[in-house]
């Protein structure tokens, strides 16, 4: 346990700062929408998906249909389908009891930390410690959202605008993606921004996310088929 | 149905979908099956596209009603981009951008 902690804690530190901060923002946003701290606790324990949690707050507040929630969850989190691919073999080599949680807890940030771990330790000597990394990451997120939900109630400070932290998070992830493989990625990023903006004005604020995601996925697949094959 | 129960059902749906999505590759590629290269190539591009959609989703209200919030969003996003390209520190970029945005919507 001590060895696991010695390995996992320093590697989870960057996530700690990000998750506590974003978790606080989520707790405040949720609290402002009329949900008290227990909701923040429950959602952060069971959903544990940063972007979806932010996106679902107005959906919960508006008590949307189950289908809308399912479709939103499907499309907002669809990218997670591709995360596990990097870890199919690794998670299989871990203790059986750990595997379900490793899959459950594979968030954007934990995914990137584990990619780093795999990169520096290809033999997987420290693989069993990954469980603690995932657990610590989620703990930061849960603690942050509870603090946020409590602060939102207790402090007289006006937190309007703190939800920009989600925008900033996505912008940062997008930059990381773009610098990774600029030539191909900028085309799909640019197309996605154009399509989504168009859908926003055509379908309106409440209904544009789904058509925007569908068209974007189709265009991305099409681009890969005709234009992206060369590189 | 009480609104509490309904909210719990909505959350449960989000949980189930999220878990299924995260588990799909483990279900498909068990036992050393490999991905068709065509699917893999699209899979590599999708995260960028989807995150770009989410950026617009985040600023939808400031795009629909052009005004001081639009300016605040654009300036703060530009700041996040510049700070992140410069320092490559996720937390710093997010914190600075958010604080800047919160100041801007109050003074603009």
mmCIF file of N, CA and C in Angstrom, chain A residues 4 8 31 37 68 70 75 77 80 82 90 112 133-134 147-148 154 165 203 206 223:
data_model
loop_
_atom_site.group_PDB
_atom_site.id
_atom_site.type_symbol
_atom_site.label_atom_id
_atom_site.label_comp_id
_atom_site.label_asym_id
_atom_site.label_seq_id
_atom_site.Cartn_x
_atom_site.Cartn_y
_atom_site.Cartn_z
ATOM 1 N N UNK A 4 2.461 1.612 -3.312
ATOM 2 C CA UNK A 4 1.468 2.078 -4.278
ATOM 3 C C UNK A 4 1.274 3.586 -4.145
ATOM 4 N N UNK A 8 1.755 6.344 -6.835
ATOM 5 C CA UNK A 8 0.530 6.931 -7.394
ATOM 6 C C UNK A 8 0.374 8.418 -7.046
ATOM 7 N N UNK A 31 -25.256 23.522 -7.492
ATOM 8 C CA UNK A 31 -25.969 24.143 -6.370
ATOM 9 C C UNK A 31 -26.796 25.332 -6.859
ATOM 10 N N UNK A 37 -25.950 19.499 -1.730
ATOM 11 C CA UNK A 37 -24.637 18.849 -1.730
ATOM 12 C C UNK A 37 -24.696 17.335 -1.944
ATOM 13 N N UNK A 68 -33.514 12.085 -24.128
ATOM 14 C CA UNK A 68 -32.602 13.229 -24.283
ATOM 15 C C UNK A 68 -31.351 13.021 -23.435
ATOM 16 N N UNK A 70 -30.105 10.162 -22.346
ATOM 17 C CA UNK A 70 -29.325 9.051 -22.898
ATOM 18 C C UNK A 70 -28.532 9.507 -24.123
ATOM 19 N N UNK A 75 -23.446 11.003 -26.674
ATOM 20 C CA UNK A 75 -22.630 11.813 -27.566
ATOM 21 C C UNK A 75 -21.549 12.601 -26.830
ATOM 22 N N UNK A 77 -20.048 11.723 -24.111
ATOM 23 C CA UNK A 77 -19.009 10.810 -23.628
ATOM 24 C C UNK A 77 -18.534 9.826 -24.684
ATOM 25 N N UNK A 80 -15.052 8.423 -25.012
ATOM 26 C CA UNK A 80 -14.513 7.453 -24.058
ATOM 27 C C UNK A 80 -14.404 6.053 -24.653
ATOM 28 N N UNK A 82 -12.960 5.299 -27.183
ATOM 29 C CA UNK A 82 -11.626 5.119 -27.752
ATOM 30 C C UNK A 82 -10.526 5.070 -26.699
ATOM 31 N N UNK A 90 -3.426 -4.040 -20.630
ATOM 32 C CA UNK A 90 -2.907 -3.671 -19.313
ATOM 33 C C UNK A 90 -3.902 -3.991 -18.196
ATOM 34 N N UNK A 112 -5.084 10.257 -19.476
ATOM 35 C CA UNK A 112 -3.817 10.850 -19.893
ATOM 36 C C UNK A 112 -2.706 10.542 -18.891
ATOM 37 N N UNK A 133 -4.038 5.432 -8.521
ATOM 38 C CA UNK A 133 -4.096 6.682 -9.294
ATOM 39 C C UNK A 133 -5.545 6.998 -9.657
ATOM 40 N N UNK A 134 -6.248 6.004 -10.185
ATOM 41 C CA UNK A 134 -7.656 6.203 -10.565
ATOM 42 C C UNK A 134 -8.495 6.603 -9.355
ATOM 43 N N UNK A 147 -17.085 20.354 -1.837
ATOM 44 C CA UNK A 147 -16.678 21.689 -1.368
ATOM 45 C C UNK A 147 -17.443 22.758 -2.146
ATOM 46 N N UNK A 148 -17.507 22.596 -3.473
ATOM 47 C CA UNK A 148 -18.196 23.580 -4.310
ATOM 48 C C UNK A 148 -19.657 23.734 -3.939
ATOM 49 N N UNK A 154 -22.670 28.584 1.274
ATOM 50 C CA UNK A 154 -22.204 29.286 2.465
ATOM 51 C C UNK A 154 -21.651 30.683 2.168
ATOM 52 N N UNK A 165 -14.733 27.672 -16.380
ATOM 53 C CA UNK A 165 -13.646 26.702 -16.195
ATOM 54 C C UNK A 165 -13.851 25.473 -17.086
ATOM 55 N N UNK A 203 -30.921 25.294 -35.071
ATOM 56 C CA UNK A 203 -31.779 24.524 -34.170
ATOM 57 C C UNK A 203 -32.054 25.219 -32.840
ATOM 58 N N UNK A 206 -31.374 24.900 -27.222
ATOM 59 C CA UNK A 206 -31.756 23.675 -26.508
ATOM 60 C C UNK A 206 -31.562 22.408 -27.322
ATOM 61 N N UNK A 223 -14.267 12.644 -44.008
ATOM 62 C CA UNK A 223 -12.962 13.257 -44.240
ATOM 63 C C UNK A 223 -11.859 12.204 -44.188
#
